Coordinates of C-alpha atoms in Angstrom, one line a residue:
Chain A
X1256 CA 0.0 0.0 0.0
X1257 CA 2.9 2.3 0.9
X1258 CA 4.6 1.6 -2.3
X1259 CA 1.3 2.3 -4.2
X1260 CA 0.9 5.7 -2.5
X1261 CA 4.5 6.6 -3.3
X1262 CA 3.9 5.6 -6.9
X1263 CA 0.7 7.7 -7.1
X1264 CA 2.5 10.7 -5.6
X1265 CA 5.3 10.3 -8.1
X1266 CA 2.9 10.1 -11.0
X1267 CA 1.0 13.2 -9.7
X1268 CA 4.3 15.1 -9.4
X1269 CA 5.4 14.0 -12.8
X1270 CA 2.1 15.2 -14.4
X1271 CA 2.3 18.5 -12.6
X1272 CA 5.9 18.9 -13.8
X1273 CA 4.8 18.0 -17.3
X1274 CA 2.1 20.6 -17.3
X1275 CA 4.6 23.2 -16.0
X1276 CA 7.5 22.4 -18.4
X1277 CA 5.6 21.6 -21.6
X1278 CA 4.9 25.3 -22.5
X1279 CA 8.5 26.1 -21.6
X1280 CA 9.7 23.4 -24.0
X1281 CA 7.4 24.7 -26.7
X1282 CA 8.7 28.2 -26.2
X1283 CA 12.3 26.8 -26.5
X1284 CA 11.3 25.0 -29.7
X1285 CA 9.9 28.3 -31.1
X1286 CA 13.2 30.0 -30.2
X1287 CA 15.0 27.1 -32.1
X1288 CA 12.7 27.8 -35.1
X1289 CA 13.7 31.5 -34.9
X1290 CA 17.4 30.5 -34.8
X1291 CA 16.8 28.5 -38.0
X1292 CA 15.1 31.5 -39.7
X1293 CA 18.1 33.6 -38.7
X1294 CA 20.5 31.1 -40.2
X1295 CA 18.5 31.3 -43.5
X1296 CA 18.5 35.1 -43.5
X1297 CA 22.1 35.3 -42.5
X1298 CA 23.3 33.0 -45.2
X1299 CA 21.1 34.6 -47.8
X1300 CA 22.2 38.0 -46.8
X1301 CA 25.9 37.1 -46.7
X1302 CA 25.8 35.6 -50.2
X1303 CA 23.9 38.6 -51.5
X1304 CA 26.4 41.0 -49.9
X1305 CA 29.3 39.0 -51.3
X1306 CA 28.1 39.2 -54.9
X1307 CA 26.4 42.5 -54.9
X1308 CA 28.6 44.7 -52.8
X1309 CA 31.7 42.5 -52.5
X1310 CA 31.4 42.9 -48.7
X1311 CA 30.3 39.6 -47.1
X1312 CA 29.6 39.6 -43.4
X1313 CA 32.8 38.6 -41.6
X1314 CA 31.0 36.8 -38.8
X1315 CA 28.5 34.7 -40.9
X1316 CA 30.3 31.3 -40.4
X1317 CA 30.7 31.9 -36.6
X1318 CA 27.2 33.1 -36.0
X1319 CA 25.6 30.4 -38.2
X1320 CA 27.5 27.8 -36.1
X1321 CA 26.4 29.3 -32.8
X1322 CA 22.8 29.5 -34.1
X1323 CA 22.8 25.9 -35.3
X1324 CA 24.1 24.8 -31.9
X1325 CA 21.4 26.9 -30.2
X1326 CA 18.7 25.5 -32.5
X1327 CA 19.7 21.9 -31.7
X1328 CA 19.9 22.3 -27.9
X1329 CA 16.7 24.5 -27.7
X1330 CA 14.7 21.9 -29.6
X1331 CA 16.1 18.8 -27.8
X1332 CA 13.9 18.8 -24.6
X1333 CA 10.6 18.9 -26.7
X1334 CA 11.9 16.2 -29.0
X1335 CA 12.7 14.1 -25.9
X1336 CA 9.4 14.8 -24.2
X1337 CA 7.6 13.6 -27.3
X1338 CA 9.9 10.6 -27.9
X1339 CA 10.7 11.7 -31.4
X1340 CA 14.3 10.5 -31.3
X1341 CA 15.8 7.9 -33.7
X1342 CA 15.6 4.7 -31.7
X1343 CA 16.3 1.0 -32.2
X1344 CA 13.1 -0.8 -31.4
X1345 CA 13.9 -4.3 -32.6
X1346 CA 14.4 -5.8 -29.1
X1347 CA 11.8 -3.9 -27.2
X1348 CA 9.1 -4.7 -29.8
X1349 CA 9.7 -8.4 -29.4
X1350 CA 9.3 -8.3 -25.6
X1351 CA 6.1 -9.3 -23.8
X1352 CA 3.8 -6.4 -23.3
X1353 CA 4.1 -6.5 -19.5
X1354 CA 7.9 -6.0 -19.7
X1355 CA 8.0 -3.3 -22.4
X1356 CA 7.2 -0.4 -20.1
X1357 CA 9.9 -1.5 -17.6
X1358 CA 12.5 -1.6 -20.4
X1359 CA 11.3 1.8 -21.7
X1360 CA 11.7 3.2 -18.1
X1361 CA 15.2 1.7 -17.9
X1362 CA 16.0 3.4 -21.3
X1363 CA 14.8 6.7 -19.9
X1364 CA 17.1 6.2 -16.9
X1365 CA 20.1 5.6 -19.2
X1366 CA 19.1 8.9 -20.9
X1367 CA 19.2 10.7 -17.5
X1368 CA 22.7 9.2 -16.9
X1369 CA 24.0 10.4 -20.2
X1370 CA 22.6 13.9 -19.8
X1371 CA 23.8 14.2 -16.2
X1372 CA 27.3 13.0 -17.2
X1373 CA 27.3 15.6 -20.0
X1374 CA 26.3 18.4 -17.6
X1375 CA 29.1 17.5 -15.2
X1376 CA 31.6 17.7 -18.2
X1377 CA 30.1 21.0 -19.3
X1378 CA 30.5 22.9 -16.0
X1379 CA 34.3 23.2 -15.9
X1380 CA 34.3 23.9 -19.7
X1381 CA 31.8 26.7 -19.2
X1382 CA 33.6 28.1 -16.2
X1383 CA 36.8 28.2 -18.2
X1384 CA 35.1 30.2 -21.0
X1385 CA 33.5 32.5 -18.4
X1386 CA 36.7 33.2 -16.4
X1387 CA 38.6 34.1 -19.5
X1388 CA 35.7 35.8 -21.3
X1389 CA 36.5 33.8 -24.4
X1390 CA 35.3 35.4 -27.7
X1391 CA 34.9 34.1 -31.2
X1392 CA 37.9 34.7 -33.5
X1393 CA 36.4 37.0 -36.1
X1394 CA 33.2 38.4 -34.8
X1395 CA 34.5 38.8 -31.2
X1396 CA 31.2 37.5 -29.8
X1397 CA 31.4 36.5 -26.1
X1398 CA 30.9 32.7 -26.1
X1399 CA 29.7 31.8 -22.6
X1400 CA 26.1 32.8 -23.1
X1401 CA 25.9 30.5 -26.1
X1402 CA 27.8 27.8 -24.3
X1403 CA 25.5 28.0 -21.3
X1404 CA 22.6 26.6 -23.5
X1405 CA 24.3 23.2 -23.4
X1406 CA 24.0 22.4 -19.7
X1407 CA 20.6 24.2 -19.4
X1408 CA 19.2 22.1 -22.3
X1409 CA 20.6 18.9 -20.9
X1410 CA 19.1 19.7 -17.5
X1411 CA 15.7 20.2 -19.1
X1412 CA 16.2 17.0 -21.2
X1413 CA 16.8 15.1 -18.0
X1414 CA 13.3 16.4 -16.8
X1415 CA 11.8 15.2 -20.1
X1416 CA 13.5 11.7 -19.7
X1417 CA 12.1 11.5 -16.1
X1418 CA 8.6 12.4 -17.2
X1419 CA 8.9 9.7 -19.9
X1420 CA 10.2 7.2 -17.3
X1421 CA 7.3 7.9 -15.0
X1422 CA 4.7 7.7 -17.7
X1423 CA 6.1 4.4 -18.9
X1424 CA 6.0 3.1 -15.3
X1425 CA 2.4 4.3 -15.2
X1426 CA 1.6 2.0 -18.1
X1427 CA 3.0 -0.9 -16.0
X1428 CA 0.6 0.0 -13.1
X1429 CA -2.3 0.2 -15.6
Chain B
X264 CA 41.6 -4.5 -27.2
X265 CA 39.3 -7.1 -25.6
X266 CA 38.2 -4.7 -22.9
X267 CA 37.5 -2.1 -25.6
X268 CA 35.4 -4.4 -27.7
X269 CA 33.6 -5.7 -24.6
X270 CA 32.6 -2.2 -23.5
X271 CA 31.7 -1.2 -27.0
X272 CA 29.5 -4.2 -27.8
X273 CA 27.9 -4.6 -24.4
X274 CA 27.3 -0.8 -24.1
X275 CA 25.7 -0.5 -27.5
X276 CA 23.6 -3.6 -27.1
X277 CA 22.3 -2.6 -23.7
X278 CA 21.6 1.1 -24.3
X279 CA 20.5 1.0 -27.9
X280 CA 18.6 -2.3 -27.4
X281 CA 16.6 -0.8 -24.5
X282 CA 15.0 1.6 -26.9
X283 CA 17.0 4.6 -25.6
X284 CA 17.4 7.5 -28.1
X285 CA 20.2 6.3 -30.3
X286 CA 22.2 9.5 -29.8
X287 CA 22.2 9.0 -26.1
X288 CA 23.1 5.3 -26.5
X289 CA 26.1 6.1 -28.7
X290 CA 27.2 9.0 -26.5
X291 CA 26.9 7.0 -23.3
X292 CA 28.9 4.2 -24.8
X293 CA 31.5 6.7 -25.9
X294 CA 31.7 8.3 -22.5
X295 CA 32.2 4.8 -20.9
X296 CA 35.0 4.1 -23.3
X297 CA 36.7 7.4 -22.6
X298 CA 36.3 6.9 -18.9
X299 CA 37.2 3.3 -18.4
X300 CA 39.4 2.4 -21.5
X301 CA 41.0 5.7 -22.4
X302 CA 42.0 6.7 -18.9
X303 CA 39.3 9.1 -17.9
X304 CA 39.6 11.7 -20.7
X305 CA 35.9 12.3 -20.9
X306 CA 36.4 16.1 -21.0
X307 CA 37.2 15.8 -24.8
X308 CA 33.5 14.9 -25.4
X309 CA 32.2 18.4 -24.8
X310 CA 34.7 20.0 -27.1
X311 CA 34.0 17.4 -29.8
X312 CA 30.3 18.0 -29.6
X313 CA 30.8 21.8 -29.7
X314 CA 33.1 21.6 -32.7
X315 CA 30.7 19.5 -34.7
X316 CA 27.8 21.7 -33.9
X317 CA 29.7 24.8 -34.8
X318 CA 30.9 23.4 -38.1
X319 CA 29.7 25.8 -40.9
X320 CA 29.7 22.9 -43.4
X321 CA 27.2 20.9 -41.3
X322 CA 24.9 23.9 -41.0
X323 CA 23.7 22.7 -44.4
X324 CA 21.9 19.8 -42.6
X325 CA 19.0 21.8 -41.1
X326 CA 18.8 23.9 -44.2
X327 CA 18.3 20.9 -46.5
X328 CA 15.8 19.4 -44.1
X329 CA 13.8 22.6 -44.0
X330 CA 14.0 22.8 -47.8
X331 CA 12.4 19.4 -48.1
X332 CA 9.7 20.3 -45.6
X333 CA 8.8 23.4 -47.5
X334 CA 8.6 21.4 -50.8
X335 CA 6.3 18.9 -49.1
X336 CA 4.0 21.5 -47.5
X337 CA 3.8 23.8 -50.5
X338 CA 2.6 20.8 -52.6
X339 CA 5.3 21.3 -55.2
X340 CA 6.0 17.6 -55.2
X341 CA 2.3 17.0 -56.1
X342 CA 2.6 19.4 -59.0
X343 CA 5.8 17.7 -60.3
X344 CA 4.1 14.3 -59.9
X345 CA 1.1 15.3 -61.9
X346 CA 3.2 16.9 -64.6
X347 CA 5.3 13.8 -65.1
X348 CA 2.4 11.2 -64.8
X349 CA 1.5 11.2 -68.5
X350 CA 5.1 10.7 -69.5
X351 CA 5.1 7.0 -68.6
X352 CA 1.4 6.3 -69.1
X353 CA 1.8 4.0 -72.1
X354 CA 4.8 2.2 -70.8
X355 CA 4.5 -1.1 -69.0
X356 CA 4.6 -0.1 -65.3
X357 CA 3.0 3.3 -65.8
X358 CA 3.0 5.5 -62.7
X359 CA 5.5 3.2 -61.0
X360 CA 8.1 4.8 -63.4
X361 CA 6.8 8.2 -62.4
X362 CA 7.5 7.4 -58.8
X363 CA 11.2 6.7 -59.6
X364 CA 11.4 9.8 -61.9
X365 CA 9.9 12.1 -59.3
X366 CA 12.0 10.7 -56.5
X367 CA 15.1 11.3 -58.7
X368 CA 14.0 14.9 -59.3
X369 CA 13.0 15.5 -55.7
X370 CA 16.3 14.0 -54.6
X371 CA 18.0 16.9 -56.5
X372 CA 16.6 19.4 -54.0
X373 CA 16.1 17.3 -50.9
X374 CA 19.1 16.0 -49.0
X375 CA 17.3 13.1 -47.3
X376 CA 15.7 9.9 -48.5
X377 CA 13.1 10.2 -45.7
X378 CA 11.8 13.5 -47.0
X379 CA 11.9 12.1 -50.6
X380 CA 9.9 9.0 -49.7
X381 CA 7.4 10.9 -47.6
X382 CA 6.9 13.7 -50.1
X383 CA 6.4 11.5 -53.1
X384 CA 4.7 8.7 -51.2
X385 CA 2.0 11.0 -49.7
X386 CA 1.1 12.1 -53.3
X387 CA 1.6 8.8 -55.2
X388 CA 0.1 6.2 -52.9
X389 CA -3.5 7.4 -52.7
X390 CA -3.6 8.2 -56.4
X391 CA -2.1 4.8 -57.5
X392 CA -4.1 2.6 -55.1
X393 CA -7.3 4.3 -56.4
X394 CA -6.2 3.4 -60.0
X395 CA -5.8 -0.2 -59.0
X396 CA -2.1 -0.6 -58.8
X397 CA -0.7 -3.4 -56.7
X398 CA -0.1 -1.9 -53.2
X399 CA 3.1 -3.8 -52.6
X400 CA 4.5 -2.8 -56.0
X401 CA 3.7 0.9 -55.2
X402 CA 5.4 0.9 -51.8
X403 CA 8.4 -1.0 -53.2
X404 CA 8.9 1.6 -55.9
X405 CA 8.5 4.4 -53.4
X406 CA 10.9 2.9 -50.9
X407 CA 13.5 2.1 -53.6
X408 CA 13.0 5.5 -55.3
X409 CA 13.2 7.3 -52.0
X410 CA 16.7 6.0 -51.4
X411 CA 17.8 8.1 -54.4
X412 CA 17.3 11.2 -52.4
X413 CA 20.4 10.3 -50.4
X414 CA 22.6 9.7 -53.4
X415 CA 21.5 12.4 -55.8
X416 CA 23.0 15.7 -54.6
X417 CA 22.5 17.6 -52.4
X418 CA 22.9 14.6 -50.1
X419 CA 23.0 14.7 -46.3
X420 CA 25.2 11.6 -46.1
X421 CA 27.7 12.9 -48.7
X422 CA 27.7 16.2 -46.8
X423 CA 28.5 14.6 -43.5
X424 CA 31.0 12.3 -45.1
X425 CA 32.8 15.2 -46.7
X426 CA 32.8 17.2 -43.5
X427 CA 34.1 14.4 -41.3
X428 CA 36.8 13.1 -43.8
X429 CA 37.7 16.6 -45.1
X430 CA 36.9 15.6 -48.7
X431 CA 35.6 18.1 -51.2
X432 CA 31.8 18.2 -50.8
X433 CA 31.4 19.7 -54.3
X434 CA 33.3 16.8 -55.8
X435 CA 31.3 14.3 -53.7
X436 CA 28.0 15.8 -54.9
X437 CA 29.1 15.6 -58.5
X438 CA 30.2 12.0 -58.0
X439 CA 26.7 11.1 -56.8
X440 CA 24.9 12.3 -60.0
X441 CA 25.7 9.5 -62.5
X442 CA 25.4 6.6 -60.1
X443 CA 22.0 8.1 -59.0
X444 CA 20.8 8.3 -62.6
X445 CA 22.1 4.8 -63.4
X446 CA 20.3 3.3 -60.3
X447 CA 17.1 5.1 -61.2
X448 CA 17.3 3.6 -64.7
X449 CA 18.0 0.1 -63.3
X450 CA 14.9 0.5 -61.0
X451 CA 12.8 1.5 -64.1
X452 CA 14.1 -1.5 -66.1
X453 CA 13.1 -3.8 -63.2
X454 CA 9.6 -2.2 -63.0
X455 CA 9.2 -2.6 -66.8
X456 CA 10.2 -6.2 -66.9
X457 CA 8.1 -7.1 -63.8
X458 CA 5.0 -5.4 -65.1
X459 CA 5.4 -6.9 -68.5
X460 CA 5.5 -10.3 -66.9
X461 CA 2.5 -9.6 -64.8
X462 CA 0.3 -6.8 -66.2
X463 CA -2.1 -6.9 -63.3
X464 CA 0.5 -5.2 -61.1
X465 CA 0.1 -1.9 -63.0
X466 CA -3.1 -1.3 -65.0
X467 CA -2.4 0.4 -68.3
X468 CA -4.4 3.2 -69.7
X469 CA -4.8 2.6 -73.5
X470 CA -5.1 6.1 -74.7
X471 CA -3.0 7.9 -77.3
X472 CA -1.2 10.7 -75.6
X473 CA -0.1 13.6 -77.7
X474 CA 3.6 14.2 -77.6
X475 CA 3.0 18.0 -77.4
X476 CA 1.1 17.5 -74.2
X477 CA 4.0 15.5 -72.7
X478 CA 6.5 18.2 -73.7
X479 CA 4.2 20.9 -72.4
X480 CA 3.9 19.2 -69.1
X481 CA 7.6 18.7 -68.7
X482 CA 8.2 22.4 -69.7
X483 CA 5.7 23.4 -67.1
X484 CA 8.0 22.3 -64.3
X485 CA 10.8 24.7 -65.3
X486 CA 10.5 26.8 -62.1
X487 CA 11.5 23.7 -60.1
X488 CA 14.4 23.0 -62.4
X489 CA 15.7 26.5 -61.6
X490 CA 15.9 25.6 -57.9
X491 CA 17.8 22.4 -58.9
X492 CA 20.2 24.4 -61.1
X493 CA 20.6 27.1 -58.4
X494 CA 21.6 24.6 -55.8
X495 CA 23.8 22.2 -57.9
X496 CA 25.2 24.8 -60.3
X497 CA 26.3 27.1 -57.5
X498 CA 28.2 24.3 -55.8
X499 CA 29.6 22.7 -58.9
X500 CA 30.9 26.0 -60.3
X501 CA 32.3 27.2 -57.0
X502 CA 29.9 30.1 -56.8
X503 CA 28.8 29.1 -53.3
X504 CA 29.7 26.6 -50.6
X505 CA 27.2 23.7 -50.0
X506 CA 25.9 25.6 -46.9
X507 CA 25.4 28.8 -48.9
X508 CA 23.8 26.9 -51.7
X509 CA 21.4 25.3 -49.1
X510 CA 20.6 28.7 -47.7
X511 CA 19.9 30.2 -51.1
X512 CA 18.0 27.0 -52.1
X513 CA 15.7 27.5 -49.1
X514 CA 15.0 31.1 -50.1
X515 CA 14.5 30.0 -53.8
X516 CA 12.1 27.3 -52.6
X517 CA 10.1 29.8 -50.5
X518 CA 9.7 32.0 -53.5
X519 CA 8.8 29.0 -55.7
X520 CA 6.4 27.7 -53.1
X521 CA 4.7 31.1 -52.9
X522 CA 4.3 31.7 -56.6
X523 CA 4.2 28.2 -58.1
X524 CA 3.0 26.1 -55.1
X525 CA 0.5 26.7 -52.4
X526 CA 2.8 28.0 -49.7
X527 CA 1.3 30.3 -47.1
X528 CA 2.9 32.0 -44.1
X529 CA 1.3 29.4 -41.8
X530 CA 2.7 26.5 -43.9
X531 CA 6.1 28.1 -44.0
X532 CA 6.3 28.5 -40.3
X533 CA 5.1 24.9 -39.8
X534 CA 7.8 23.7 -42.3
X535 CA 10.6 25.5 -40.4
X536 CA 9.2 24.5 -37.0
X537 CA 8.9 20.8 -37.9
X538 CA 12.1 20.9 -39.9
X539 CA 14.0 22.2 -36.8
X540 CA 12.5 19.4 -34.6
X541 CA 13.5 16.8 -37.2
X542 CA 17.0 18.3 -37.4
X543 CA 17.3 18.1 -33.6
X544 CA 16.4 14.4 -33.6
X545 CA 18.9 13.7 -36.4
X546 CA 21.6 15.8 -34.8
X547 CA 21.3 14.0 -31.5
X548 CA 22.4 10.9 -33.3
X549 CA 25.3 12.9 -34.8
X550 CA 26.5 14.2 -31.5
X551 CA 26.3 10.8 -29.8
X552 CA 28.2 9.2 -32.7
X553 CA 30.7 12.0 -32.5
X554 CA 31.5 11.2 -28.9
X555 CA 31.8 7.5 -29.7
X556 CA 34.0 8.3 -32.8
X557 CA 36.2 10.5 -30.6
X558 CA 36.8 7.6 -28.2
X559 CA 37.5 5.2 -31.0
X560 CA 39.9 7.6 -32.6
X561 CA 41.8 8.5 -29.4
X562 CA 42.2 4.8 -28.6
X563 CA 43.9 4.3 -32.0
X564 CA 41.5 1.6 -33.1
X565 CA 41.6 2.6 -36.8
X566 CA 45.3 2.1 -36.8
X567 CA 45.1 -1.2 -35.0
X568 CA 42.5 -2.5 -37.5
X569 CA 44.5 -1.2 -40.4
X570 CA 47.6 -3.0 -39.2
X571 CA 45.6 -6.2 -38.6
X572 CA 44.2 -6.1 -42.1
X573 CA 47.6 -5.4 -43.6
X574 CA 49.1 -8.2 -41.6
X575 CA 46.4 -10.6 -42.8
X576 CA 47.5 -9.6 -46.4
X577 CA 43.9 -9.4 -47.7
X578 CA 43.5 -7.9 -51.1
X579 CA 41.5 -4.6 -51.5
X580 CA 38.5 -6.4 -53.0
X581 CA 38.4 -8.9 -50.1
X582 CA 38.4 -6.0 -47.6
X583 CA 35.7 -4.2 -49.6
X584 CA 33.6 -7.3 -49.6
X585 CA 34.1 -7.6 -45.8
X586 CA 33.1 -3.9 -45.3
X587 CA 29.9 -4.4 -47.4
X588 CA 29.1 -7.4 -45.3
X589 CA 29.6 -5.5 -42.1
X590 CA 27.4 -2.6 -43.4
X591 CA 24.6 -5.0 -44.4
X592 CA 24.6 -6.5 -40.9
X593 CA 24.9 -3.3 -39.0
X594 CA 22.3 -1.7 -41.4
X595 CA 19.7 -3.9 -39.8
X596 CA 20.2 -2.4 -36.5
X597 CA 21.4 1.2 -36.9
X598 CA 20.1 4.1 -38.9
X599 CA 22.3 5.1 -41.8
X600 CA 23.8 8.4 -40.5
X601 CA 24.8 7.0 -37.1
X602 CA 26.3 4.0 -38.8
X603 CA 28.4 6.2 -41.0
X604 CA 29.6 8.4 -38.3
X605 CA 30.6 5.4 -36.2
X606 CA 32.4 3.6 -38.9
X607 CA 34.1 6.5 -40.8
X608 CA 37.0 7.0 -38.5
X609 CA 37.9 3.3 -38.9
X610 CA 36.8 2.8 -42.5
X611 CA 38.2 5.7 -44.4
X612 CA 41.9 5.4 -43.3
X613 CA 41.7 1.7 -43.9
X614 CA 40.2 1.9 -47.4
X615 CA 42.2 4.9 -48.6
X616 CA 45.3 3.1 -47.3
X617 CA 44.4 0.2 -49.5
X618 CA 44.3 2.5 -52.5
X619 CA 40.5 3.3 -52.8
X620 CA 39.6 6.8 -53.9
X621 CA 37.9 8.8 -51.0
X622 CA 35.4 10.3 -53.4
X623 CA 34.4 6.9 -54.8
X624 CA 34.3 5.5 -51.3
X625 CA 31.8 8.3 -50.2
X626 CA 29.5 7.2 -53.0
X627 CA 29.8 3.5 -52.1
X628 CA 29.1 4.2 -48.4
X629 CA 26.1 6.3 -49.3
X630 CA 24.7 3.4 -51.3
X631 CA 25.3 1.1 -48.4
X632 CA 23.5 3.6 -46.2
X633 CA 20.6 3.6 -48.7
X634 CA 20.5 -0.2 -48.4
X635 CA 20.3 0.2 -44.6
X636 CA 17.4 2.7 -45.0
X637 CA 15.3 -0.1 -46.6
X638 CA 16.5 -3.0 -44.4
X639 CA 14.2 -4.0 -41.6
X640 CA 13.7 -3.6 -38.7
X641 CA 15.3 -0.2 -38.4
X642 CA 15.0 0.9 -42.1
X643 CA 13.5 4.3 -41.7
X644 CA 12.2 4.6 -45.3
X645 CA 10.1 1.5 -44.6
X646 CA 8.6 3.0 -41.4
X647 CA 7.7 6.2 -43.3
X648 CA 5.9 4.3 -46.0
X649 CA 4.0 2.2 -43.5
X650 CA 2.7 5.5 -42.1
X651 CA 2.0 6.9 -45.6
X652 CA -0.2 3.8 -46.3
X653 CA -1.9 4.4 -42.9
X654 CA -0.6 1.0 -41.9
X655 CA -2.6 -0.8 -44.6
X656 CA 0.7 -2.3 -45.7
X657 CA 2.8 -3.8 -42.9
X658 CA 6.5 -3.3 -42.3
X659 CA 7.2 -6.9 -43.4
X660 CA 5.3 -6.4 -46.6
X661 CA 7.1 -3.2 -47.4
X662 CA 10.4 -4.9 -46.7
X663 CA 9.5 -7.8 -49.0
X664 CA 8.4 -5.4 -51.8
X665 CA 11.6 -3.5 -51.5
X666 CA 13.8 -6.5 -51.7
X667 CA 14.4 -6.3 -55.5
X668 CA 15.5 -2.6 -55.1
X669 CA 17.8 -3.7 -52.3
X670 CA 19.4 -6.2 -54.7
X671 CA 19.6 -3.6 -57.5
X672 CA 21.5 -1.3 -55.1
X673 CA 23.9 -4.1 -54.4
X674 CA 24.4 -4.6 -58.2
X675 CA 25.0 -0.9 -58.3
X676 CA 27.9 -1.3 -55.9
X677 CA 29.4 -4.1 -58.0
X678 CA 29.1 -1.9 -61.1
X679 CA 30.8 1.0 -59.4
X680 CA 33.5 -1.3 -58.1
X681 CA 34.1 -2.6 -61.6
X682 CA 33.9 0.8 -63.3
X683 CA 34.9 3.5 -60.7
X684 CA 34.8 6.1 -63.4
X685 CA 31.0 6.1 -63.2
X686 CA 31.4 8.1 -59.9
X687 CA 34.7 9.8 -60.7
X688 CA 34.1 11.0 -64.2
X689 CA 32.1 14.2 -63.4
X690 CA 34.2 15.4 -60.5
X691 CA 37.4 15.0 -62.7
X692 CA 35.8 16.9 -65.6
X693 CA 34.0 19.7 -63.8
X694 CA 36.1 20.5 -60.7

């Protein structure tokens, strides 16, 4: 009974978290879309400037790289929440229905481990960039605000993996 | 070495087998290798990911994905399909040939076989089943034709291959053109022979079609051809880099979609939004594979394998045969791009060391990846087509229907091995 209560509380907590974070994830995905639009405009503008006025933007390559990184990490939590990743489902689809949610839950836990490990690696890397105020070579853009998207996105992706894990365990209970 | 292979195989089997996102499975295995086998140098992973994501060359990936999404949503693919339909009306196989022709054309603007199969499939499948075409034959032609999107430039796999192996992407793109056209022709010959043998597979419309109407229809798709020329011409003649060509291609497609297709602001926003999400799911695989590739490279595995192969004194053809075999097996379990990123650090030094041309190798690997795209259970093209048919055709049925195309792709590899100039002729003449 105790275990059942704990499980219900966990599910409730997970659902409330999902309600809270989903709009945030959508907002981030919209920001990622804006980053994609900016990439298109920047490249189009740069090519035009190069051929029309012979003055291409010096910072195009750097800024496009930073925008592409941002677009990826901003969209990642929503992609994870909706399980839209490329996955190998050969083994899991051949398992009995009762075991499937447990294995899916285990997969989500592995996802949490990967993201947490990545965050731990990001922190000293980000500290180094912040302490030295590292800038891009050509455009002299300060890099740490862009770099900070990595651990932030991974943290939110952990939340997405946990929500998936709990919803999978809910299927077991059902 | 034994410890390395144990961690690699058990890690990949456990994580990927559990249904974890492939990117996380590859990345976690890479981190374990860096931590336990390479002496704890896990810090290199973040730098590797950052460098890959900040690569200007790879910025073409989201752009080509978005380009494909815009084409799909502005119904340009439908327009091209309807324009080319009468062309093959009186030939045995009819619209099945149109599927291949449109996939070939669509492949010339879309970098991915998934977008090609989805774009053409969503138009062709309802139309053809209504006309009484054999469902399995239809999905087979769509799955097979869809693979051409990956070979005919611009191609995501050739792009990633070029970026990771520092091979000229312009030359790689040119190298993909002739093999792509030859494979498309081989697909059409197969369709012709099969439908001649069993006419029930593709009902023929016995009407005399005016040649002027056919020419008029083909000429009507000139705006689309301008986009193809804008993308490929600018890369081939050194006017723009592949990334710039992709950016300009997206802008050209938006204009085309607005004035020639049915693109609205809402559809454009949707295309960019869903294209960005698709890019994120593909790029997660790329970054996971990058971490794994970094671990494999730092541990000197490519060199060890190269030395082992040299010591075994195997001929180049025997090694190529072994590589194809490995790709066929791994293609059953991994999606094409992750397979490529995982194997390139080992494969390219090995094969180039044996005297194979890196441009030719890029084309061969792309065809192997195409085969993986239509090999169950992971074959992504198959899954896309199952959803296009609203699950009226099962994954197994699609896989069986695609088998002949699978074999034709293998024949294509043999042909390219026998006559490497098929791939190398255009790059040597034009660049």
